[in-house]
Every structure is written in structure tokens, then in C-alpha cells.
XYZ file of N, CA, C and O in Angstrom:
684
model
N -153.710 -61.644 -143.027
C -152.289 -61.959 -143.298
C -152.624 -63.424 -144.111
O -152.178 -64.092 -145.093
N -153.270 -64.222 -143.911
C -153.750 -65.542 -143.921
C -154.090 -65.436 -145.454
O -153.891 -66.166 -146.526
N -155.359 -64.218 -146.052
C -156.104 -64.321 -146.665
C -155.152 -63.508 -148.255
O -154.724 -63.937 -149.562
N -154.470 -62.991 -147.674
C -152.917 -62.525 -148.804
C -152.418 -63.822 -149.028
O -151.530 -63.810 -149.980
N -151.786 -64.776 -148.216
C -150.450 -65.878 -148.411
C -151.669 -66.710 -149.592
O -150.839 -67.213 -150.024
N -152.880 -66.607 -149.002
C -154.000 -67.459 -149.815
C -153.206 -67.063 -151.597
O -153.470 -68.045 -152.193
N -153.689 -65.647 -151.528
C -153.368 -64.972 -152.519
C -152.148 -65.590 -153.364
O -152.184 -65.285 -154.698
N -151.235 -65.022 -152.655
C -149.924 -65.234 -153.115
C -149.497 -66.794 -153.744
O -148.741 -66.621 -154.421
N -150.355 -67.716 -152.554
C -149.847 -68.678 -153.614
C -150.479 -69.475 -154.240
O -150.405 -70.207 -155.544
N -151.561 -68.793 -154.794
C -152.453 -69.074 -155.627
C -151.932 -68.143 -157.056
O -151.860 -69.200 -158.196
N -151.496 -67.333 -156.498
C -150.686 -66.195 -157.666
C -149.539 -67.542 -158.076
O -148.929 -67.443 -159.096
N -148.642 -67.935 -157.310
C -147.765 -69.244 -157.288
C -148.000 -70.181 -158.198
O -147.172 -70.735 -158.896
N -148.997 -70.890 -158.225
C -149.692 -71.633 -158.818
C -149.881 -71.110 -160.114
O -149.714 -71.835 -161.124
N -150.509 -70.432 -160.588
C -150.619 -69.577 -161.609
C -150.009 -69.661 -162.475
O -149.899 -69.789 -162.982
N -148.472 -69.243 -161.833
C -147.401 -68.236 -162.637
C -146.462 -70.064 -163.081
O -145.421 -70.239 -164.055
N -146.574 -70.636 -161.869
C -145.743 -71.955 -162.209
C -146.494 -73.078 -163.031
O -145.796 -74.536 -163.521
N -148.007 -72.763 -163.553
C -148.378 -74.244 -164.249
C -148.222 -73.886 -165.475
O -148.002 -72.941 -166.404
N -148.451 -74.710 -166.927
C -147.637 -75.062 -167.444
C -148.734 -74.487 -169.176
O -148.070 -73.808 -169.879
N -149.986 -74.455 -168.494
C -150.815 -73.850 -169.610
C -151.406 -72.501 -169.238
O -151.964 -72.129 -169.843
N -150.964 -72.168 -168.190
C -151.327 -71.046 -167.465
C -152.866 -70.986 -167.563
O -153.609 -69.358 -167.955
N -153.857 -71.973 -167.010
C -154.979 -71.693 -167.452
C -155.862 -71.180 -165.996
O -157.037 -70.133 -166.092
N -154.722 -70.723 -165.102
C -154.932 -69.980 -163.743
C -155.133 -68.702 -164.108
O -155.299 -67.578 -163.468
N -153.914 -68.605 -164.765
C -153.612 -67.297 -164.985
C -154.535 -66.270 -165.750
O -154.790 -65.045 -165.287
N -155.067 -67.109 -166.490
C -156.244 -66.729 -167.495
C -157.639 -66.244 -166.546
O -157.848 -65.169 -166.531
N -157.753 -66.826 -165.653
C -158.330 -66.845 -164.307
C -158.549 -65.667 -163.878
O -158.892 -65.116 -163.632
N -156.815 -65.401 -163.124
C -156.985 -64.177 -162.458
C -157.170 -62.900 -163.362
O -157.323 -61.760 -162.706
N -156.587 -62.602 -164.930
C -156.498 -62.042 -165.660
C -157.853 -61.779 -165.825
O -158.238 -59.972 -166.332
N -158.849 -62.539 -165.983
C -160.239 -62.463 -166.217
C -160.849 -61.600 -165.205
O -162.317 -61.672 -164.955
N -160.441 -61.618 -163.467
C -160.993 -61.494 -162.780
C -161.038 -59.525 -162.856
O -161.459 -59.122 -161.987
N -159.931 -59.623 -163.159
C -159.615 -57.973 -163.727
C -160.887 -56.740 -164.611
O -161.513 -56.266 -164.323
N -160.890 -58.036 -165.231
C -162.350 -57.288 -166.228
C -163.787 -57.538 -165.599
O -165.027 -57.059 -165.674
N -164.157 -58.716 -164.597
C -164.990 -58.774 -163.682
C -165.136 -57.298 -163.080
O -166.053 -57.288 -162.497
N -163.968 -57.026 -162.537
C -163.668 -55.800 -161.709
C -163.882 -54.471 -162.705
O -164.940 -53.609 -162.144
N -163.916 -54.467 -163.901
C -164.339 -53.294 -164.700
C -165.755 -53.603 -164.359
O -166.232 -52.543 -164.610
N -166.041 -54.427 -165.027
C -167.715 -55.077 -165.089
C -168.640 -54.489 -163.755
O -169.507 -53.596 -163.917
N -167.925 -54.722 -162.538
C -168.956 -54.162 -161.057
C -168.506 -53.136 -160.939
O -169.501 -52.356 -160.437
N -167.639 -52.163 -161.687
C -167.857 -50.583 -161.366
C -167.999 -49.761 -162.505
O -168.084 -48.593 -161.753
N -168.023 -50.156 -163.541
C -168.097 -48.919 -164.553
C -169.276 -48.608 -164.370
O -169.419 -47.081 -165.092
N -170.172 -48.555 -164.751
C -172.096 -48.354 -164.454
C -172.552 -47.743 -163.626
O -173.621 -47.442 -163.428
N -172.221 -47.540 -162.369
C -172.284 -46.839 -161.229
C -171.933 -45.295 -160.722
O -170.935 -45.180 -162.107
N -173.358 -44.992 -160.205
C -172.625 -43.660 -160.029
C -171.801 -43.166 -158.989
O -171.733 -43.705 -158.531
N -170.882 -41.944 -159.591
C -169.357 -41.716 -158.408
C -168.764 -40.705 -158.468
O -169.636 -39.413 -159.583
N -168.729 -39.723 -157.727
C -167.751 -38.331 -157.693
C -166.377 -38.444 -157.009
O -166.219 -39.873 -157.533
N -166.183 -37.202 -156.779
C -164.908 -37.271 -157.143
C -164.291 -38.006 -155.776
O -162.981 -38.798 -155.949
N -164.489 -37.582 -155.216
C -164.024 -38.434 -153.647
C -164.441 -39.981 -153.823
O -163.616 -40.544 -153.168
N -165.204 -40.740 -154.340
C -165.233 -41.689 -154.716
C -164.607 -43.050 -155.831
O -164.097 -43.461 -155.564
N -164.330 -41.528 -156.352
C -163.241 -42.245 -157.417
C -161.909 -42.030 -157.092
O -160.818 -42.683 -157.101
N -161.357 -41.147 -155.814
C -160.427 -40.775 -155.065
C -160.134 -42.296 -154.361
O -158.699 -42.859 -154.571
N -161.008 -42.646 -153.832
C -161.441 -44.200 -153.538
C -160.181 -45.409 -153.877
O -160.037 -46.121 -153.177
N -161.327 -45.159 -155.659
C -160.992 -46.261 -155.898
C -159.693 -46.330 -156.641
O -158.786 -47.279 -156.946
N -158.923 -44.954 -156.631
C -157.350 -44.781 -157.138
C -156.650 -45.256 -156.163
O -155.734 -46.176 -156.227
N -156.942 -45.013 -154.670
C -156.321 -45.296 -154.224
C -155.961 -47.156 -153.728
O -155.015 -47.642 -153.354
N -157.293 -47.205 -153.942
C -157.447 -48.959 -153.485
C -156.390 -49.435 -155.151
O -156.050 -50.775 -154.663
N -156.579 -49.143 -156.273
C -155.698 -49.432 -157.017
C -154.341 -49.574 -156.984
O -153.670 -50.044 -157.315
N -154.159 -48.057 -156.189
C -152.286 -48.203 -155.943
C -151.428 -49.416 -155.294
O -150.785 -50.084 -155.578
N -152.712 -49.814 -154.211
C -152.439 -50.495 -153.587
C -152.602 -51.807 -154.032
O -151.351 -53.080 -153.553
N -153.487 -52.237 -155.186
C -153.530 -53.505 -155.579
C -152.042 -53.548 -156.370
O -152.020 -54.747 -156.466
N -151.791 -52.772 -157.192
C -150.751 -53.003 -157.902
C -149.450 -53.068 -156.941
O -148.748 -53.843 -157.696
N -149.302 -52.907 -155.879
C -148.406 -52.622 -155.229
C -147.941 -54.475 -154.419
O -146.587 -54.841 -154.756
N -149.259 -54.921 -153.918
C -148.773 -55.829 -153.363
C -148.618 -57.115 -154.725
O -147.959 -57.750 -154.670
N -149.125 -57.145 -155.789
C -149.254 -57.409 -156.906
C -147.447 -57.596 -157.372
O -147.262 -58.758 -157.519
N -147.121 -56.315 -157.270
C -145.644 -56.254 -157.634
C -144.987 -57.667 -156.445
O -143.644 -57.964 -156.552
N -145.194 -57.018 -155.140
C -144.646 -57.303 -154.165
C -144.693 -58.932 -154.025
O -143.705 -59.438 -153.966
N -145.752 -59.383 -154.014
C -146.139 -61.206 -154.810
C -145.307 -61.116 -155.910
O -144.805 -62.863 -155.601
N -145.587 -60.719 -156.974
C -144.860 -61.527 -157.729
C -142.972 -61.166 -157.889
O -142.550 -62.637 -158.023
N -142.226 -60.284 -157.052
C -141.411 -60.381 -156.727
C -140.975 -61.286 -155.704
O -139.516 -62.430 -155.777
N -141.724 -61.513 -154.738
C -141.202 -62.799 -153.891
C -141.572 -64.173 -154.263
O -140.627 -65.003 -154.038
N -142.736 -64.655 -155.520
C -142.809 -65.928 -156.166
C -141.581 -66.310 -156.872
O -140.581 -66.762 -156.997
N -141.159 -64.427 -157.581
C -139.572 -65.370 -158.329
C -138.366 -65.256 -157.390
O -137.464 -66.767 -157.915
N -138.247 -65.152 -156.256
C -137.122 -65.185 -155.463
C -137.664 -66.797 -154.931
O -136.655 -67.636 -154.789
N -138.406 -66.974 -154.652
C -139.002 -68.120 -154.304
C -138.444 -69.662 -155.326
O -138.125 -70.375 -155.178
N -139.292 -69.439 -156.525
C -138.744 -69.888 -157.629
C -137.244 -70.121 -158.269
O -136.732 -71.319 -158.440
N -136.514 -68.864 -157.752
C -135.392 -68.844 -158.559
C -134.591 -69.873 -157.058
O -133.678 -70.566 -158.032
N -134.533 -70.158 -155.939
C -133.654 -70.475 -155.413
C -134.377 -71.986 -155.072
O -133.921 -72.876 -155.072
N -135.986 -72.366 -155.039
C -136.103 -73.494 -155.364
C -135.646 -74.539 -156.207
O -135.039 -75.268 -156.112
N -135.842 -74.081 -157.656
C -135.889 -74.863 -158.962
C -134.711 -74.749 -159.442
O -134.201 -75.534 -160.391
N -134.192 -73.618 -158.791
C -132.759 -73.291 -160.003
C -132.938 -73.464 -161.113
O -132.487 -73.399 -162.161
N -133.661 -72.187 -161.431
C -133.967 -71.619 -162.484
C -132.617 -71.420 -163.683
O -131.876 -70.790 -163.312
N -132.680 -71.572 -164.846
C -132.422 -71.620 -165.889
C -132.829 -70.168 -166.559
O -133.996 -69.229 -166.512
N -132.063 -69.668 -168.281
C -132.142 -67.672 -168.347
C -133.462 -68.378 -169.012
O -134.314 -67.050 -168.867
N -133.767 -69.472 -169.733
C -135.212 -69.715 -170.341
C -135.712 -69.718 -169.353
O -137.035 -68.952 -169.869
N -136.267 -70.385 -168.066
C -137.213 -70.177 -167.560
C -137.321 -68.664 -166.839
O -138.375 -68.117 -166.552
N -136.743 -67.967 -166.639
C -136.479 -66.852 -165.629
C -136.805 -66.037 -166.606
O -137.828 -65.075 -166.534
N -136.675 -66.047 -168.285
C -137.101 -64.748 -169.381
C -138.599 -65.462 -169.128
O -139.653 -64.386 -169.539
N -138.799 -67.145 -169.321
C -140.853 -67.144 -169.338
C -140.975 -66.695 -168.098
O -142.120 -66.082 -168.433
N -140.919 -66.887 -166.893
C -141.324 -65.491 -165.969
C -141.896 -64.059 -165.931
O -142.457 -63.930 -165.693
N -140.373 -63.845 -166.164
C -140.352 -62.391 -166.266
C -141.520 -61.753 -167.419
O -142.567 -60.769 -167.311
N -141.861 -63.202 -168.501
C -142.960 -62.354 -169.678
C -143.912 -62.730 -168.982
O -145.131 -61.716 -169.149
N -144.461 -63.827 -168.325
C -145.824 -63.541 -167.307
C -146.039 -62.655 -166.233
O -146.946 -61.983 -166.382
N -145.041 -62.263 -165.870
C -144.822 -61.172 -164.795
C -145.145 -60.104 -165.778
O -146.120 -59.629 -164.984
N -145.052 -59.527 -166.940
C -145.122 -58.478 -167.263
C -146.862 -58.344 -167.960
O -147.361 -57.698 -167.956
N -146.896 -59.636 -168.288
C -148.360 -60.081 -169.094
C -149.711 -59.632 -167.806
O -150.299 -59.331 -167.762
N -149.321 -60.261 -166.079
C -149.827 -59.561 -165.432
C -150.052 -58.401 -165.153
O -151.111 -57.583 -164.791
N -148.752 -57.932 -164.782
C -148.793 -56.266 -164.548
C -149.379 -55.439 -165.283
O -150.166 -54.510 -165.080
N -149.444 -56.074 -166.889
C -149.837 -54.573 -168.180
C -150.989 -55.455 -167.755
O -151.791 -54.173 -168.250
N -151.412 -56.285 -167.747
C -153.319 -56.394 -167.707
C -153.675 -56.032 -166.512
O -155.039 -55.708 -167.073
N -153.668 -55.797 -165.187
C -153.840 -55.400 -164.312
C -153.602 -53.565 -165.297
O -154.810 -52.730 -164.490
N -152.882 -53.125 -165.061
C -152.875 -51.644 -165.581
C -154.036 -51.321 -166.587
O -154.706 -50.411 -166.399
N -154.028 -52.104 -167.933
C -154.849 -52.074 -168.511
C -156.161 -52.115 -168.560
O -157.375 -51.129 -168.347
N -156.416 -53.087 -167.643
C -157.905 -52.959 -167.077
C -158.168 -52.041 -166.288
O -159.399 -51.492 -166.012
N -157.399 -51.445 -165.252
C -157.439 -50.639 -164.328
C -157.832 -48.836 -165.145
O -158.362 -48.474 -164.895
N -157.055 -48.864 -166.245
C -157.080 -47.824 -167.498
C -158.165 -47.782 -168.036
O -159.113 -46.273 -168.041
N -158.495 -49.074 -168.016
C -160.352 -48.910 -168.879
C -161.507 -48.517 -167.853
O -162.228 -47.814 -168.013
N -161.681 -49.322 -166.644
C -161.971 -48.436 -165.305
C -162.359 -47.820 -165.129
O -163.204 -46.650 -165.315
N -160.876 -46.555 -165.138
C -161.330 -45.104 -165.200
C -161.352 -44.512 -166.162
O -162.379 -43.549 -166.030
N -161.199 -44.920 -167.083
C -162.011 -44.394 -168.365
C -163.354 -43.965 -168.368
O -164.399 -43.020 -168.985
N -163.838 -45.378 -168.461
C -165.430 -45.312 -168.259
C -165.788 -44.517 -167.165
O -167.190 -43.606 -167.024
N -165.144 -44.825 -165.585
C -166.182 -43.809 -164.857
C -165.721 -42.293 -164.983
O -166.430 -41.724 -165.107
N -164.956 -41.761 -164.970
C -164.345 -40.646 -165.832
C -165.662 -39.903 -166.987
O -165.986 -39.232 -166.799
N -165.681 -40.935 -168.189
C -166.791 -40.470 -168.722
C -168.222 -40.950 -168.465
O -168.609 -39.278 -168.761
N -168.634 -41.541 -168.240
C -169.912 -41.291 -167.657
C -170.309 -40.796 -166.749
O -171.593 -40.199 -166.357
N -169.344 -40.079 -165.448
C -169.659 -39.558 -164.294
C -169.196 -38.293 -165.109
O -169.422 -37.689 -163.544
N -168.853 -37.675 -165.749
C -168.471 -36.569 -166.328
C -167.424 -36.016 -165.123
O -167.437 -35.078 -165.027
N -166.677 -36.812 -164.441
C -165.644 -36.430 -163.826
C -164.210 -36.196 -164.962
O -163.622 -36.977 -165.541
N -163.653 -34.656 -164.919
C -162.534 -34.406 -165.777
C -161.420 -35.045 -165.143
O -161.145 -35.425 -164.239
N -160.658 -35.051 -166.474
C -159.264 -35.774 -166.008
C -157.998 -34.952 -165.156
O -157.148 -35.501 -164.538
N -158.492 -33.756 -164.744
C -157.582 -33.094 -163.742
C -157.922 -33.417 -162.765
O -157.110 -32.659 -161.621
N -158.683 -33.993 -162.215
C -159.176 -34.415 -161.033
C -157.318 -35.460 -160.580
O -157.728 -35.806 -159.324
N -157.556 -35.894 -161.548
C -155.905 -37.229 -161.369
C -155.062 -36.224 -160.527
O -154.033 -36.786 -159.891
N -154.902 -34.818 -161.289
C -153.970 -33.992 -160.202
C -154.069 -33.054 -159.541
O -153.457 -33.537 -158.396
N -155.524 -33.495 -158.634
C -155.757 -33.178 -157.539
C -155.154 -34.545 -156.808
O -154.981 -33.733 -155.646
N -155.511 -35.617 -157.178
C -155.226 -36.783 -156.572
C -153.480 -36.676 -156.058
O -153.232 -37.174 -154.787
N -152.728 -36.231 -157.279
C -151.469 -36.423 -157.160
C -151.012 -35.302 -155.798
O -149.941 -34.963 -155.557
N -151.746 -34.211 -156.045
C -151.186 -33.079 -155.148
C -151.744 -33.021 -153.583
O -150.800 -32.625 -152.980
N -153.033 -34.151 -153.380
C -153.561 -34.495 -151.868
C -152.511 -35.217 -151.606
O -151.273 -35.472 -150.125
N -152.103 -36.250 -152.110
C -151.122 -37.424 -152.055
C -149.580 -36.928 -151.776
O -149.075 -37.123 -150.838
N -148.969 -35.770 -152.169
C -147.798 -35.107 -152.587
C -147.787 -34.322 -150.736
O -146.831 -34.150 -150.376
N -148.743 -33.448 -150.507
C -149.217 -32.938 -149.595
C -148.975 -34.029 -148.199
O -148.753 -33.513 -147.305
N -149.778 -34.761 -148.139
C -149.264 -36.001 -147.561
C -147.829 -36.557 -147.010
O -147.792 -35.971 -146.200
N -147.568 -36.421 -148.230
C -145.716 -37.124 -147.584
C -145.049 -36.030 -147.212
O -144.547 -36.103 -146.575
N -145.182 -34.609 -147.676
C -144.556 -34.052 -147.686
C -144.916 -33.211 -146.040
O -144.027 -31.923 -145.545
N -146.097 -33.234 -145.421
C -147.086 -32.741 -144.485
C -147.371 -31.481 -144.536
O -147.611 -30.999 -143.193
N -147.524 -31.103 -145.930
C -148.356 -29.557 -146.016
C -149.760 -29.975 -145.795
O -150.744 -30.815 -146.428
N -150.070 -28.789 -144.687
C -151.409 -29.280 -145.065
C -151.877 -30.482 -143.275
O -153.253 -30.173 -142.755
N -150.921 -30.846 -142.784
C -150.986 -32.201 -141.585
C -149.944 -30.909 -140.050
O -149.315 -31.495 -139.403
N -149.738 -29.711 -140.387
C -148.937 -28.845 -139.409
C -149.395 -29.395 -138.129
O -148.675 -29.500 -136.761
N -150.762 -29.176 -137.621
C -151.196 -29.263 -136.128
C -151.359 -31.134 -135.493
O -151.124 -31.481 -134.286
N -150.912 -31.728 -136.309
C -150.963 -33.673 -136.417
C -149.346 -33.675 -136.104
O -148.506 -33.201 -136.747
N -149.592 -34.378 -134.957
C -148.172 -35.057 -134.580
C -148.278 -36.274 -135.248
O -147.942 -37.737 -134.770
N -147.469 -36.420 -136.724
C -147.413 -37.721 -136.809
C -146.881 -37.440 -138.449
O -146.313 -36.353 -138.683
N -146.276 -39.108 -138.193
C -144.893 -39.139 -139.107
C -145.564 -38.798 -140.477
O -146.656 -38.984 -140.829
N -145.160 -37.778 -141.764
C -145.572 -37.711 -142.884
C -145.504 -38.887 -144.005
O -146.894 -39.189 -144.824
N -145.161 -39.975 -143.990
C -145.149 -41.456 -144.384
C -146.452 -41.822 -143.730
O -146.839 -42.614 -144.922
N -146.721 -41.907 -142.599
C -147.819 -42.732 -142.573
C -149.203 -42.139 -142.954
O -149.946 -42.930 -142.549
N -148.997 -40.282 -142.740
C -150.037 -40.491 -143.891
C -150.816 -40.875 -145.103
O -151.626 -40.970 -145.038
N -149.598 -40.748 -145.680
C -149.821 -41.922 -147.353
C -150.475 -42.530 -146.982
O -151.707 -43.242 -147.786
N -150.089 -43.815 -145.904
C -150.380 -45.098 -145.590
C -151.655 -45.140 -145.134
O -152.482 -45.783 -145.588
N -152.193 -44.088 -144.213
C -153.521 -43.874 -143.996
C -154.640 -43.799 -144.585
O -155.676 -44.100 -144.808
N -154.132 -42.496 -145.656
C -154.563 -42.194 -146.665
C -155.095 -43.182 -148.138
O -156.239 -43.197 -148.266
N -153.998 -44.173 -148.104
C -154.500 -44.781 -149.144
C -155.474 -46.632 -148.567
O -155.493 -46.845 -149.321
N -155.104 -46.380 -147.335
C -155.675 -47.475 -146.969
C -154.723 -49.213 -146.506
O -155.256 -49.888 -147.050
N -153.769 -48.379 -146.646
C -152.524 -49.564 -146.927
C -152.737 -50.431 -145.683
O -151.768 -49.440 -145.013
N -152.359 -51.891 -145.996
C -152.047 -52.400 -144.572
C -150.866 -52.963 -144.628
O -150.241 -53.933 -145.015
N -149.341 -52.441 -143.647
C -148.339 -52.690 -144.150
C -148.003 -54.535 -143.615
O -147.248 -55.501 -144.246
N -148.445 -54.653 -142.160
C -148.031 -55.758 -141.532
C -148.100 -56.884 -142.514
O -147.516 -57.738 -142.511
N -149.458 -57.314 -142.420
C -150.133 -58.735 -143.270
C -149.018 -58.896 -144.477
O -148.639 -59.685 -144.898
N -148.592 -57.749 -145.412
C -148.161 -57.559 -146.613
C -146.760 -58.162 -146.096
O -145.710 -58.782 -146.763
N -145.879 -57.471 -144.981
C -144.843 -58.076 -144.866
C -144.597 -59.434 -144.265
O -143.616 -60.200 -144.874
N -145.794 -59.890 -143.557
C -145.265 -61.468 -142.895
C -145.468 -62.182 -144.001
O -144.774 -63.258 -143.997
N -146.538 -61.958 -144.814
C -146.818 -62.947 -146.145
C -145.247 -62.640 -147.013
O -144.705 -64.038 -147.745
N -144.527 -61.603 -147.054
C -143.485 -61.675 -147.942
C -142.181 -62.378 -147.242
O -141.425 -62.828 -147.771
N -142.128 -61.992 -145.930
C -141.179 -62.640 -145.017
C -141.515 -64.186 -144.795
O -140.050 -65.080 -145.214
N -142.956 -64.494 -144.872
C -143.080 -65.911 -145.224
C -142.395 -67.000 -146.792
O -141.541 -68.000 -146.506
N -142.534 -65.792 -147.493
C -141.595 -66.669 -149.081
C -140.243 -66.442 -149.142
O -140.044 -67.429 -149.288
N -140.091 -65.750 -148.604
C -138.693 -65.471 -148.403
C -137.622 -66.261 -147.467
O -137.017 -66.502 -147.663
N -138.666 -66.385 -146.808
C -137.718 -67.336 -145.482
C -137.797 -68.767 -146.088
O -136.908 -69.646 -146.056
N -139.116 -69.204 -146.930
C -139.031 -70.327 -147.703
C -137.906 -70.389 -148.351
O -137.360 -71.591 -149.089
N -137.983 -69.497 -149.062
C -136.798 -69.206 -150.175
C -135.785 -69.475 -149.690
O -134.700 -70.213 -150.201
N -134.693 -69.205 -149.092
C -134.013 -69.135 -147.813
C -133.715 -70.064 -147.550
O -132.506 -70.905 -147.713
N -134.914 -71.546 -147.631
C -134.446 -72.591 -146.964
C -133.523 -73.179 -147.687
O -132.677 -74.333 -147.725
N -133.569 -73.021 -149.317
C -133.067 -73.922 -150.225
C -131.483 -73.062 -150.415
O -131.601 -73.565 -151.409
């Protein structure tokens, strides 16, 4: 929770800076991620782990950006121009994240000769987890199987979100 709070606070500072220098640093971190993963040997199972990691990363980023948005709206009484500016910066962050992940996955699939139909298989695996197909003997909630497969830890994200929303409600 502490590391996620630090990540969210850093993102807040980057979003509120006037020159967006920290925002450039955050976006360049995406391309460092591309550099570190592209030229390694992967198989379908490893690509699935990378894909689920990217899903969790995007979800956390969306939750953090919305929490920061509410905090800034309640703290500073944002006018329409500031809201549009903030939404524009959020869009840039999210689009750069999606674009860098797209480049990363393109290179991984090309250099490791993995067909794009692997993503359809991943979709079917996740849908099977959500519906409970293939988990007939296991006594788990179906949605827990998806969270377990993704490797998503909900409690720290909820703690950070509640902390930011609690701070926003003070204003």
C-alpha cells in the first residue's frame, strides 16, 4: 500500500506540475519497459503473464488518475479549462501506456513467432475463469479465479483509493 501511495502521489505531482517534466519521465518509463522486455525469449505462457500484468497496470493507472482527479476537483475548485487540461493529460498518459504496451507485444510476438491467435486463447481462459467453466471441482467464487489469475492485489489499491478520496472529502 505504501509503494502504491508513493506511486499515486508521484503521479499527482506530475499531473499538477506546470511544465509536465515528471509526466515526461513517467511516459519515458514506458519505453524503458519496452527496451527491457523486447529482445528476450518468451513462450505463450510467459506472454500471458505479461499480458495480465499489463491489464493490472492499466487498471491501477485508471483508478489512480480518477482518484487524483477527484482530489484536485475538491481541493482547488477546478474550472472548466483546468478540467479539460487535466483530462487531456490523463488521455496522453493512458494513450502512451496503451501505445507502449502495443509496441512491446508486437515485438514480442514477432521475434518469438507467437501467433496473434494466442490473445484469443487468453480471452477464452479469462472468460472461463469468470464463468466458472473448468473450475467445477473448486469451491471458489468465479470472480476470485479471475483476480487470482491476473495476480491483482485489491486491498492495497482500495486502501490508496480510499486515502485519496478521504482527503478529497475533507475539502
